[in-house]
Coordinates of C-alpha atoms and ligand atoms in Angstrom, one line a residue:
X152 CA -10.5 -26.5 5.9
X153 CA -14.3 -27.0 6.9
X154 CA -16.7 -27.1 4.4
X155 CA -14.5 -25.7 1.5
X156 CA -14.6 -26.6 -2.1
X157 CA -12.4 -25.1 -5.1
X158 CA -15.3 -22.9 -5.2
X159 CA -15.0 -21.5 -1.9
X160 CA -12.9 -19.7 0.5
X161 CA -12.9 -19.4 4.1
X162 CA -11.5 -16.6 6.8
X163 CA -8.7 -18.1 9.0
X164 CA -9.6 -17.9 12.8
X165 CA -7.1 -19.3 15.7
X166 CA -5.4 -20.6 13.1
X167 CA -8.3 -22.9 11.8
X168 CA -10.3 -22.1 8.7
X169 CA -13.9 -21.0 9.0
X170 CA -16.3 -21.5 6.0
X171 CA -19.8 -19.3 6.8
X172 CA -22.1 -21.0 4.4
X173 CA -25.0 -18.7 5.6
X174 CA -23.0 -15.2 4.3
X175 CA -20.3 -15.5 2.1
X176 CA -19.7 -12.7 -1.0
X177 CA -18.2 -13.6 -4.4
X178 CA -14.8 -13.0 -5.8
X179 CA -15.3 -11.5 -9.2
X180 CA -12.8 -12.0 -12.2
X181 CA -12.8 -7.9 -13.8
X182 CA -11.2 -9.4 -16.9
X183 CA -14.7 -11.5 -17.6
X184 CA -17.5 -11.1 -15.1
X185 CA -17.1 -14.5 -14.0
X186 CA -17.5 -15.4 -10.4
X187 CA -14.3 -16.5 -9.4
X188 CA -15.3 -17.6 -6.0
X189 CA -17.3 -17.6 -2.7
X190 CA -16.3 -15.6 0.3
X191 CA -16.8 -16.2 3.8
X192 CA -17.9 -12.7 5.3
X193 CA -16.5 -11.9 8.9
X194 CA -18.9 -11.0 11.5
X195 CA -18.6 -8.8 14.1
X196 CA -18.5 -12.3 16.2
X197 CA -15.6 -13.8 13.5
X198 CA -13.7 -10.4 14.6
X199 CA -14.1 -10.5 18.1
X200 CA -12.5 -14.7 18.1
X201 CA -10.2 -13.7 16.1
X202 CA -8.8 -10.8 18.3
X203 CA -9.1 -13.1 21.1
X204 CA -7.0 -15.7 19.4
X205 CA -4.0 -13.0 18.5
X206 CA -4.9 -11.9 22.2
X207 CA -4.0 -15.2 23.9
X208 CA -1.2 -15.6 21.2
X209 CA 0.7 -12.6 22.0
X210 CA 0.8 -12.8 25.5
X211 CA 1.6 -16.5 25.1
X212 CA 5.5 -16.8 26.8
X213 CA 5.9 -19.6 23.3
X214 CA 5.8 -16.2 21.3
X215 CA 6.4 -13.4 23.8
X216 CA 9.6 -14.8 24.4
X217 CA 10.9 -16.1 21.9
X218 CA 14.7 -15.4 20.6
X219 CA 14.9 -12.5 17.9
X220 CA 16.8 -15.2 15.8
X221 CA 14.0 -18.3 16.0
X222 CA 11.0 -15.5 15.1
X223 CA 13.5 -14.8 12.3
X224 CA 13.3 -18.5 10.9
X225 CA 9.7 -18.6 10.7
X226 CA 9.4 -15.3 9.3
X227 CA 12.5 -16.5 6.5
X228 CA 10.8 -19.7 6.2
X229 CA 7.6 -18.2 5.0
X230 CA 9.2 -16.0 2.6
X231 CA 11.1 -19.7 1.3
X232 CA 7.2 -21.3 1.2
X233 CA 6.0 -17.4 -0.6
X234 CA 9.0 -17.9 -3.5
X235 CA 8.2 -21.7 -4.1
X236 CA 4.3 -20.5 -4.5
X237 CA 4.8 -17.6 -6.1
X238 CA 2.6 -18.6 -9.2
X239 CA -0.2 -19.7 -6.9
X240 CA -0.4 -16.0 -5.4
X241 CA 0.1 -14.2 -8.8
X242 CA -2.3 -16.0 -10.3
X243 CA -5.1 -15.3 -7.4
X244 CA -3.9 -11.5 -7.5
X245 CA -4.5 -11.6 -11.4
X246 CA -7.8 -13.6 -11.4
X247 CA -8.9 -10.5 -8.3
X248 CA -7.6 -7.3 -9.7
X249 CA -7.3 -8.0 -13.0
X250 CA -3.3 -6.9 -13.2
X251 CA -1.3 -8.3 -16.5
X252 CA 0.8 -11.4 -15.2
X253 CA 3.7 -10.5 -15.0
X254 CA 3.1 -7.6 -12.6
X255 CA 1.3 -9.9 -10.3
X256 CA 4.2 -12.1 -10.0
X257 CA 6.8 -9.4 -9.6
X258 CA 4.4 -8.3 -7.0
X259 CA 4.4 -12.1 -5.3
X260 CA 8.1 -12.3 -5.5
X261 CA 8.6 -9.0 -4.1
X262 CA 6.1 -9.7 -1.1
X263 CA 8.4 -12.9 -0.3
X264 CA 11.2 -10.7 -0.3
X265 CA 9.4 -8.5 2.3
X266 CA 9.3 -11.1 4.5
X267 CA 13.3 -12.0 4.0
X268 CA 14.1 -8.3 4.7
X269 CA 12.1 -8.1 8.1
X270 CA 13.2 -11.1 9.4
X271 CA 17.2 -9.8 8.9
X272 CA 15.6 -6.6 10.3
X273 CA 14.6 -8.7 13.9
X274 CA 17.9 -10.3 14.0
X275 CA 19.7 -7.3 13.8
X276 CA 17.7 -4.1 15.0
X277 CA 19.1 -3.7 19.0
X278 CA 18.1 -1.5 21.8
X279 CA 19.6 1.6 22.6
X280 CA 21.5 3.0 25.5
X281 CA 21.4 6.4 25.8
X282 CA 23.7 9.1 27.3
X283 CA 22.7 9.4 30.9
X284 CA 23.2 12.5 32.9
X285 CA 24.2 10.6 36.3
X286 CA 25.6 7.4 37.7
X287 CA 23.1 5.7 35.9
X288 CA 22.7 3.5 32.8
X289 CA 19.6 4.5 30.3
X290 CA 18.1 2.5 27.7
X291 CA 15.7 2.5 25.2
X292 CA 13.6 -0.8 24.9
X293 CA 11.1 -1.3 22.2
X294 CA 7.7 -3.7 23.0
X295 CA 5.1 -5.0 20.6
X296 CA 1.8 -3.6 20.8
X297 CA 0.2 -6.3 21.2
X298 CA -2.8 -7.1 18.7
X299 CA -2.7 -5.2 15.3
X300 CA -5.5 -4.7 12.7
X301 CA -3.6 -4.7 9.0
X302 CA -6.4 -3.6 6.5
X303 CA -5.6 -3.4 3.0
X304 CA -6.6 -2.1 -0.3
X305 CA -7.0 -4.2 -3.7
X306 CA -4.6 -2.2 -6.2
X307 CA -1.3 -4.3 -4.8
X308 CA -2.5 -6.5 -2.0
X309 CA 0.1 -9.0 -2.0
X310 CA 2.7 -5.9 -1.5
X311 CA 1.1 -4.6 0.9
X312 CA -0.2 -7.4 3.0
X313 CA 3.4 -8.6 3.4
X314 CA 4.8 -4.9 4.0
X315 CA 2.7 -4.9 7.3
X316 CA 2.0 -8.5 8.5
X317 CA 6.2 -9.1 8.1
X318 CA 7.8 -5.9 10.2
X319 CA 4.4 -6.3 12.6
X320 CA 5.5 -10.2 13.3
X321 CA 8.9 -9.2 13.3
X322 CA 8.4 -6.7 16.1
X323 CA 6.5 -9.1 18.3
X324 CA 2.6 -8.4 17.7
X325 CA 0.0 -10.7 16.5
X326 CA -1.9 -9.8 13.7
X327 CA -5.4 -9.6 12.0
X328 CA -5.3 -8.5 8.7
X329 CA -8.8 -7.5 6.6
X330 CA -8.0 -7.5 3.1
X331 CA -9.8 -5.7 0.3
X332 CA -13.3 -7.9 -0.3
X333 CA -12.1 -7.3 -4.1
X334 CA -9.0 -9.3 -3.2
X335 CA -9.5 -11.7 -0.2
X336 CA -7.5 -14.8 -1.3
X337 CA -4.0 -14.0 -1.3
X338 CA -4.2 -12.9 2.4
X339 CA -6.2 -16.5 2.8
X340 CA -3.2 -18.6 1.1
X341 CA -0.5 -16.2 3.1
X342 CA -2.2 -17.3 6.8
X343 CA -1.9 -20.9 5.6
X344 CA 1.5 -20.8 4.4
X345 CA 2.9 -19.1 7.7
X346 CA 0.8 -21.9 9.6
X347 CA 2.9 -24.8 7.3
X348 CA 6.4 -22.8 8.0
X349 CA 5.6 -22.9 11.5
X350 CA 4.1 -19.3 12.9
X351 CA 2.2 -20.4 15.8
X352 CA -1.6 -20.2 15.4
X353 CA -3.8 -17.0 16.5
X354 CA -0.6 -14.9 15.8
X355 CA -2.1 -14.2 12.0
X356 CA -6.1 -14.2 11.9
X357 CA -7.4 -13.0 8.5
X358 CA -10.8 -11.6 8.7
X359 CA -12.7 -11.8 4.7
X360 CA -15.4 -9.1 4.6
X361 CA -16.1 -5.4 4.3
X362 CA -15.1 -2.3 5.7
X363 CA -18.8 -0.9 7.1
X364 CA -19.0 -4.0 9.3
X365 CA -15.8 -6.1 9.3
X366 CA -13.6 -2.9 9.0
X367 CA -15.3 -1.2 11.5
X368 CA -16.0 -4.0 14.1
X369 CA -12.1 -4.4 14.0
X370 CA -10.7 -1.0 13.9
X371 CA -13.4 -0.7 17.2
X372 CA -12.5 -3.6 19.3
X373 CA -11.2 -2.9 22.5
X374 CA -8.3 -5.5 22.3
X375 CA -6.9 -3.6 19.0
X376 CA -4.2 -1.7 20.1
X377 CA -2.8 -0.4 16.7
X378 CA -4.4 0.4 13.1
X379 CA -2.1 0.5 10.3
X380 CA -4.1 1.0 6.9
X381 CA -3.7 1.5 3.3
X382 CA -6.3 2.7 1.5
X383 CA -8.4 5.8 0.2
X384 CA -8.1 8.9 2.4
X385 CA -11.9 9.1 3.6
X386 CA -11.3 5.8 4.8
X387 CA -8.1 6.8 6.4
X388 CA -9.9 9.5 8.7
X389 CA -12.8 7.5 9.2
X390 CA -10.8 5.0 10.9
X391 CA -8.3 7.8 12.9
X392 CA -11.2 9.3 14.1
X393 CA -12.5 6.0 16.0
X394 CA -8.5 5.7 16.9
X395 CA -8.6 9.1 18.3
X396 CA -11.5 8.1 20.4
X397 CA -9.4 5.0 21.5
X398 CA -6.2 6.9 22.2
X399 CA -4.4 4.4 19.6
X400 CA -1.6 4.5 17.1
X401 CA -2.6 4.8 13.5
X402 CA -0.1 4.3 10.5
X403 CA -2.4 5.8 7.1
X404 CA -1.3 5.1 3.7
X405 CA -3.4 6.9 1.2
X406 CA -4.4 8.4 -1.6
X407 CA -2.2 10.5 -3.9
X408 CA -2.5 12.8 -6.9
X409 CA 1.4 12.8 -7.9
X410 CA 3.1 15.5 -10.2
X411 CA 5.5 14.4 -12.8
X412 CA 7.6 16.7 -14.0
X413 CA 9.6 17.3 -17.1
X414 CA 12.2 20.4 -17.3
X415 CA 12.7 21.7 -20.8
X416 CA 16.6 19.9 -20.6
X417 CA 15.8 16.3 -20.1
X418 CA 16.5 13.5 -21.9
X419 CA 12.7 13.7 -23.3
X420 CA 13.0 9.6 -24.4
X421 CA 13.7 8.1 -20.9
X422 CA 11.1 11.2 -19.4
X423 CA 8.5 9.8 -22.0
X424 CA 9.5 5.9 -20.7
X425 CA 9.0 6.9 -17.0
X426 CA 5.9 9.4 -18.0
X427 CA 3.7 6.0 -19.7
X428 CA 4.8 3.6 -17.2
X429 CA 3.9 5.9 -14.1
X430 CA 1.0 6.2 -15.0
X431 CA -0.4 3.4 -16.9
X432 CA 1.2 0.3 -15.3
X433 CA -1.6 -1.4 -13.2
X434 CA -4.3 0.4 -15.4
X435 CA -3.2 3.8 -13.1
X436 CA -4.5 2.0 -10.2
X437 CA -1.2 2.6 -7.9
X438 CA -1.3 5.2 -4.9
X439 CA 2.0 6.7 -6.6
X440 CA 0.8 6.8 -10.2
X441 CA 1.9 9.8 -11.9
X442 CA -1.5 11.7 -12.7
X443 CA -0.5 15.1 -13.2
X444 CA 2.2 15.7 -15.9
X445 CA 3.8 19.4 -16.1
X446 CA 5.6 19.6 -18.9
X447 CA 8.0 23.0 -19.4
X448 CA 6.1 25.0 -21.9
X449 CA 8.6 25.1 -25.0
X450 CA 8.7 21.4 -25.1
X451 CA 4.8 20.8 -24.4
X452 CA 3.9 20.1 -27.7
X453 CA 6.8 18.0 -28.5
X454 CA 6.4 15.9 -25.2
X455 CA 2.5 15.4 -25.4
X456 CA 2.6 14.4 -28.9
X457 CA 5.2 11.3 -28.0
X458 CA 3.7 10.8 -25.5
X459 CA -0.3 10.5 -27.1
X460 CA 1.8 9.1 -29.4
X461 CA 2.8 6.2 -27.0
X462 CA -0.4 5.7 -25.0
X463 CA -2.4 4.9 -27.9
X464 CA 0.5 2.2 -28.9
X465 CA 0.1 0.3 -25.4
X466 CA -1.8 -3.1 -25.7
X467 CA -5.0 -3.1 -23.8
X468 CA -5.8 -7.1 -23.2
X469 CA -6.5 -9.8 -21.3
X470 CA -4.0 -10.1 -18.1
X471 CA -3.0 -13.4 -18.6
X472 CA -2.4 -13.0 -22.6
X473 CA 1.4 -12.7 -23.3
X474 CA 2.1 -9.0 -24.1
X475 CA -0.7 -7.3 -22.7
X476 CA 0.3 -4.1 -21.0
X477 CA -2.7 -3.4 -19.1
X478 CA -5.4 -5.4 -17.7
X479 CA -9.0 -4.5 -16.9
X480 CA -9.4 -2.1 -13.8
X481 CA -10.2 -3.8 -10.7
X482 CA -14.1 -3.5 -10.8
X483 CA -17.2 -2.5 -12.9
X484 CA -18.0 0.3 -10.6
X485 CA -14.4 1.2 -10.6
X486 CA -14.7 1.7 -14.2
X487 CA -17.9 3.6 -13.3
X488 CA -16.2 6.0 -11.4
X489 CA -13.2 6.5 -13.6
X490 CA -15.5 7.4 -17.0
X491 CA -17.5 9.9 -14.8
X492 CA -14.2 11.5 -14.2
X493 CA -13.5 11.5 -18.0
X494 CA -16.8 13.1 -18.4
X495 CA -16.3 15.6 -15.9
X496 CA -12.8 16.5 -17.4
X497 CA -14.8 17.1 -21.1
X498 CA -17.9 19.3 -19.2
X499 CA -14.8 21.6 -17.5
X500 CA -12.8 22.2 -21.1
X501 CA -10.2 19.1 -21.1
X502 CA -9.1 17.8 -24.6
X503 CA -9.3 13.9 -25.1
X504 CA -5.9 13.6 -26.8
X505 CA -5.5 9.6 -26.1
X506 CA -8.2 7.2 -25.0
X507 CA -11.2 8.2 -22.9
X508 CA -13.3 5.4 -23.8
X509 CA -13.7 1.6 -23.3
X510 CA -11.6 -0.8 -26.2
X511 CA -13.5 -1.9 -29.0
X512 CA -12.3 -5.0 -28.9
X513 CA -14.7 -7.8 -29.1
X514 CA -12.8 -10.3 -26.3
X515 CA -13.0 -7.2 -23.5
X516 CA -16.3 -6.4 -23.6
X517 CA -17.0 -8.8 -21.0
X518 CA -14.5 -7.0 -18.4
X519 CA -13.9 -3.7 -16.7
X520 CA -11.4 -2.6 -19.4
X521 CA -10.9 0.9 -20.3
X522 CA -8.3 2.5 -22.3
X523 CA -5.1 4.8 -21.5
X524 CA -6.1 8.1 -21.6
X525 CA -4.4 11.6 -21.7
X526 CA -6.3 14.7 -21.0
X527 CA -5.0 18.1 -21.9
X528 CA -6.8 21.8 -21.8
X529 CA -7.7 21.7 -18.3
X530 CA -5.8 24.2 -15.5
X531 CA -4.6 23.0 -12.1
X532 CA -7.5 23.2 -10.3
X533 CA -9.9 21.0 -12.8
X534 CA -11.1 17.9 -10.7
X535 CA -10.3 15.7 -13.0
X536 CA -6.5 17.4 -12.3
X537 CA -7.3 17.8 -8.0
X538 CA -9.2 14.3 -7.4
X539 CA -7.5 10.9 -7.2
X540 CA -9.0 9.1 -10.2
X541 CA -7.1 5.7 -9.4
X542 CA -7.1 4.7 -13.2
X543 CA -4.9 5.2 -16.5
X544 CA -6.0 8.7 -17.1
X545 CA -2.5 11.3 -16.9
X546 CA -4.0 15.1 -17.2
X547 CA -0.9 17.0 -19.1
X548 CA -0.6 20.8 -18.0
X549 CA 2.4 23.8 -19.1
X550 CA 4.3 25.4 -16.6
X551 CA 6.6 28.4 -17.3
X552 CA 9.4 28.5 -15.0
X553 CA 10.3 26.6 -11.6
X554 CA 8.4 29.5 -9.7
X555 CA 5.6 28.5 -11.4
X556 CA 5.9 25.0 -11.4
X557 CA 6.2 24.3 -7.6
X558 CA 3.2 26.4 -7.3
X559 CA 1.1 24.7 -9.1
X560 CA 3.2 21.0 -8.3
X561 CA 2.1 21.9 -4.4
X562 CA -1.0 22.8 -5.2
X563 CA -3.2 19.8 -4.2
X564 CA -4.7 17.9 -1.0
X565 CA -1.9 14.7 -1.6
X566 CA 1.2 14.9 -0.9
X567 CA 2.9 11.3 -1.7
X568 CA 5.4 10.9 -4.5
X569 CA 6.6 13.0 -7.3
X570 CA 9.0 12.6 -10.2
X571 CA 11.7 15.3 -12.2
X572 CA 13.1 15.4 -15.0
X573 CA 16.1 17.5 -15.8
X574 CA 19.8 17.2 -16.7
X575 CA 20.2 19.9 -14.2
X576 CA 21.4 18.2 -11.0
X577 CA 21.0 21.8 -8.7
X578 CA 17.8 22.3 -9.9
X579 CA 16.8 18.5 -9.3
X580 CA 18.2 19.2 -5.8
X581 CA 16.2 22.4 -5.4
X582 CA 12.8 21.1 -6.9
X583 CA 13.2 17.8 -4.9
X584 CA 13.2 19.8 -1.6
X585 CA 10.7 22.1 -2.3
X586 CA 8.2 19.8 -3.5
X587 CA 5.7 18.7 -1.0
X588 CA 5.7 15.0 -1.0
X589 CA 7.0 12.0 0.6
X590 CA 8.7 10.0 -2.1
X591 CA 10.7 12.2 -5.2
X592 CA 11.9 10.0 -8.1
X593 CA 15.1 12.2 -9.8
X594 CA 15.4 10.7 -13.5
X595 CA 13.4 7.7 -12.6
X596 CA 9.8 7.0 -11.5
X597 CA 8.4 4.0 -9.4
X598 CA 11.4 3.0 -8.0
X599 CA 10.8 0.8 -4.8
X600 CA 12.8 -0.1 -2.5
X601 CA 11.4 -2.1 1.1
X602 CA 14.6 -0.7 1.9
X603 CA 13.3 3.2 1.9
X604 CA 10.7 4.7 4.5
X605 CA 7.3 4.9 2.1
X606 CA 4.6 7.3 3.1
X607 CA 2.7 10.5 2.7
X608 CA 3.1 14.0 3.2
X609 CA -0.6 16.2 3.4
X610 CA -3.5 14.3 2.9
X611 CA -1.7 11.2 1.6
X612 CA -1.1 9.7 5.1
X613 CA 0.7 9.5 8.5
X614 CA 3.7 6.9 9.4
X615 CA 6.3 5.4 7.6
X616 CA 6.6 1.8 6.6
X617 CA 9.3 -0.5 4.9
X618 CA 12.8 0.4 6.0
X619 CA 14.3 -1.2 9.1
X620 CA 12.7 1.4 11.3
X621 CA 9.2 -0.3 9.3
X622 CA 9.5 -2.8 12.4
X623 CA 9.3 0.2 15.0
X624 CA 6.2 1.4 13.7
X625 CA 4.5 -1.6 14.9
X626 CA 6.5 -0.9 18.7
X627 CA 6.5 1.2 21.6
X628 CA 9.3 2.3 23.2
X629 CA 10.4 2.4 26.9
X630 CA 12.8 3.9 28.7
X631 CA 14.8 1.9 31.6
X632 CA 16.7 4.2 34.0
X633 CA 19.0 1.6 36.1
X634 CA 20.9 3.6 38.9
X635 CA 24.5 2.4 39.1
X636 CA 24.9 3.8 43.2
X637 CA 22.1 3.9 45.5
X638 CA 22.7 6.3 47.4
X639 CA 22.0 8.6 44.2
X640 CA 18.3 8.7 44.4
X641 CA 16.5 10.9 45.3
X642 CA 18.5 13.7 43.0
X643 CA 21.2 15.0 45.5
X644 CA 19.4 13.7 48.6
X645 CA 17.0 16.9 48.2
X646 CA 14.0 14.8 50.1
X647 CA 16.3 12.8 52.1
Ligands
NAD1899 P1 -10.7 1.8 0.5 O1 -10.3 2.9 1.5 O2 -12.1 1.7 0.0 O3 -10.5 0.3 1.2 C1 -9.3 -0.1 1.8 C2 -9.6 -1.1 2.9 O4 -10.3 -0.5 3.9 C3 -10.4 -2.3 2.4 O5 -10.0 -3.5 3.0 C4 -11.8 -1.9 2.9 O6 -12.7 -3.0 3.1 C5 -11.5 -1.3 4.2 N1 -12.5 -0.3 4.8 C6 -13.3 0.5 4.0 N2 -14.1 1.2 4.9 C7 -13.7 0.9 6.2 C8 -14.0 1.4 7.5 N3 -14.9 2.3 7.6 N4 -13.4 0.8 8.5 C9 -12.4 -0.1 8.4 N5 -12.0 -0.6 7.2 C10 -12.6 -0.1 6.1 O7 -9.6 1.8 -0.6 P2 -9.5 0.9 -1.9 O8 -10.5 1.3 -2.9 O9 -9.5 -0.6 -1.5 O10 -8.0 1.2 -2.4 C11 -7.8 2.3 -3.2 C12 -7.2 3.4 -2.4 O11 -6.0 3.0 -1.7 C13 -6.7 4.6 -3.2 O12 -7.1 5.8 -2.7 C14 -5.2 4.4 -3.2 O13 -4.5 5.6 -3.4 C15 -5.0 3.9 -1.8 N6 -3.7 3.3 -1.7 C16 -2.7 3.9 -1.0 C17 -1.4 3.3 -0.9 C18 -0.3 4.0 -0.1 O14 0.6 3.3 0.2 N7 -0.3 5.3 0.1 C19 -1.2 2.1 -1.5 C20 -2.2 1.5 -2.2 C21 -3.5 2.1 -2.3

């Protein structure tokens, strides 16, 4: 690396790391305040030799070429390199975001296993050949895009690094990936551990900076020829509406403002257990955190008193202190954000029933900590119950029957997950179809799998990832016709 201290990171360009002493930003610990780091910032100029490396990379026969099962090693290899560093990409995830240990290295782990997954996926996914209506044969091909822009949030970057750069590799792109600027490093030690296992330079190019200029000088460049992005969902239109322009595909993973749901016949204990960890794990900042609770009226009070009950039990504390549950939030203006929420919730009638202020506790002051909260009293249309707050605040609301409930469930902009509670497996059937969401948890919450498409219904996105058919979104398909007699063209000699 050029010019690079402990104290410093650098972008990763043509497979070469670039240090930009004249603009870097810092890295910022939320659990302290500390500087972490510095952080070279990608210019419009870093973007542009950067997409011109993945350009000359793509098209380079060493990669366009290459046999489904050798792309497969590299891609296995770097998930063997991801497992054996685990630690060293948990612990940059922790000292970023500010998540407890032991989610940031169930994160790392899981990323690695990403990787495994999609390169099983190239090895096996085939081509199609579809039922032709003549003496022909037809088939279905699927081509990389060519150069891909992977830009990602800061809530699970690890996760969601991997769930793009690995099916995007797998099908044959290069790819620049802009992380979070709250999270640039582990996107920095990924590039150079697929350099060691062997991915051939320029075909990963990891640009450091923001979204106004790095974002945007990417998302523009006329050598992008796909977007896929996680993030918030002003983000998400900003950038389809330059793709529009630039007649390119998009994938959008976005926001969400999930309902959780608990019918008056569940098994309230393991309802309670998935209720506190769907929302609080990660401090609430996960784009499938379960925000709004409805709760079926003649077990409301019951339900919100265990479950007050629990959220003022969980351990607020430093992320890499054994037993703390949940870490700071990710920034100081995060935290910002989230208690103006809190105070907008008390202005429109919500109860404070758990939390709603930052812990006491002398050894947080110094970070961006905050603690669970639970907000009750406010109806379905409250902002604090419509708007994504992205922290560990769960607004609890009554419904009467499952009329009622889908109403109010549907009721909002997002449309990504939801969870239901109920020893009723027709009604879990029912509910789980009519709700308007991409992912439903049935007696269980926050169950991934890279196995099952991901994504949003409404407002919460466009595109599926993970899942074997996670490698296609990053491919476009083409049909072959292949005539079988000559003589058969044109159609029954009609020109002829
Ligand atoms: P964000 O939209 O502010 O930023 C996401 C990424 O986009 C960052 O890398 C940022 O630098 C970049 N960016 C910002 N403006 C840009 C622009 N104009 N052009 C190009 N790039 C730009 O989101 P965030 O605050 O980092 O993350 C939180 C949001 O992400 C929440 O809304 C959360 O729900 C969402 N999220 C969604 C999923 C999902 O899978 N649906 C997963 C995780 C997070």
């Amino acid at each position: 690396m050029q010019d690079q201290s402990d104290q410093t990171r650098a972008l990763w360009v043509d497979g070469v790391s670039v240090f930009t002493p004249a603009r870097t930003f810092d890295s910022v610990n939320p659990a302290t305040g500390e500087v972490n780091w510095q952080v070279a910032f990608a210019t419009a100029e870093h973007v542009a030799a950067a997409v011109a490396s993945a350009k000359r990379a793509v098209n380079d026969p060493a990669w366009r070429k290459m046999l489904p099962h050798v792309r497969a090693g590299i891609l296995m290899r770097i998930a063997d390199a991801m497992t054996a560093r685990a630690d060293e990409f948990a612990r940059l995830q922790m000292l970023e975001n500010g998540k407890v240990w032991s989610e940031c290295r169930a994160q790392a782990l899981s990323a690695a296993s990403t990787f495994r997954f999609y390169a099983s996926a190239c090895e096996t996914l085939g081509s199609e050949v579809t039922p032709s209506r003549g003496n022909y044969l037809s088939m279905t091909a699927y081509e990389p895009y060519g150069v891909v822009a992977a830009i990602t949030p800061w809530n699970s970057p690890l996760t969601m690094e991997a769930q793009k750069v690995a099916p995007a590799l797998a099908a044959g792109n290069a790819v620049i990936l802009k992380p979070s600027e709250v999270t640039p490093s582990g996107a920095l030690l990924l590039a150079q551990v697929a350099f060691e296992a062997g991915l051939p330079k320029g075909l990963l190019n990891v640009v450091t900076g923001d979204g106004r200029e790095t974002g945007t000088a990417l998302v523009e460049h006329p050598d992008v020829r796909m977007v896929s992005f996680t993030g918030g969902t002003a983000t998400g239109r900003s950038i389809a509406g330059i793709a529009a322009q630039r007649l390119i595909p998009v994938a959008l993973e976005l926001g969400g403002k999930s309902p959780h749901i608990i019918f008056e016949d569940a098994n309230i204990d393991a309802a309670i257990n998935g209720v506190v960890d769907g929302i609080f794990e990660g401090s609430g900042q996960s784009c499938v955190a379960g925000s709004r609770l409805f709760v079926q009226r003649s077990i409301y009070d019951k339900a919100v008193g265990l479950l007050v009950e629990r959220a003022r039990a969980l351990r607020v504390g430093l992320p890499d202190v054994a037993g703390s549950q949940l870490g700071p939030l990710a920034g100081f203006a995060h935290r910002d954000r989230v208690e103006r929420f809190v105070s907008i919730a008390r202005e429109e009638g919500g109860q404070i029933l758990a939390g709603g202020r930052r812990p006491p506790e002398a050894a947080l002051q110094a970070g961006a900590f905050f603690e669970p909260t639970v907000i009750g009293g406010l109806s379905n249309s409250a902002t604090a119950v419509q708007q994504e707050i992205f922290g560990p605040v769960l607004c609890v609301l009554p419904f009467g029957d499952e009329d009622d409930l889908i109403a109010q469930a549907n009721d909002s902009a997002f449309g990504l997950a939801s969870g239901i509670w109920t020893a009723n497996y027709q009604r879990a059937w029912r509910v789980a179809r009519a709700l308007e969401t991409g992912l439903v948890w049935i007696n269980t919450y926050k169950q991934l799998s890279i196995a099952t498409p991901f994504g949003g219904f409404k407002d919460s996105g466009i595109g599926r990832e993970k899942g074997v058919n996670g490698v296609r979104l990053y491919q476009q398909s083409k049909g072959i016709y292949w005539s079988m007699d000559e003589k058969n063209f044109p159609s029954d000699g009609a020109l002829a």
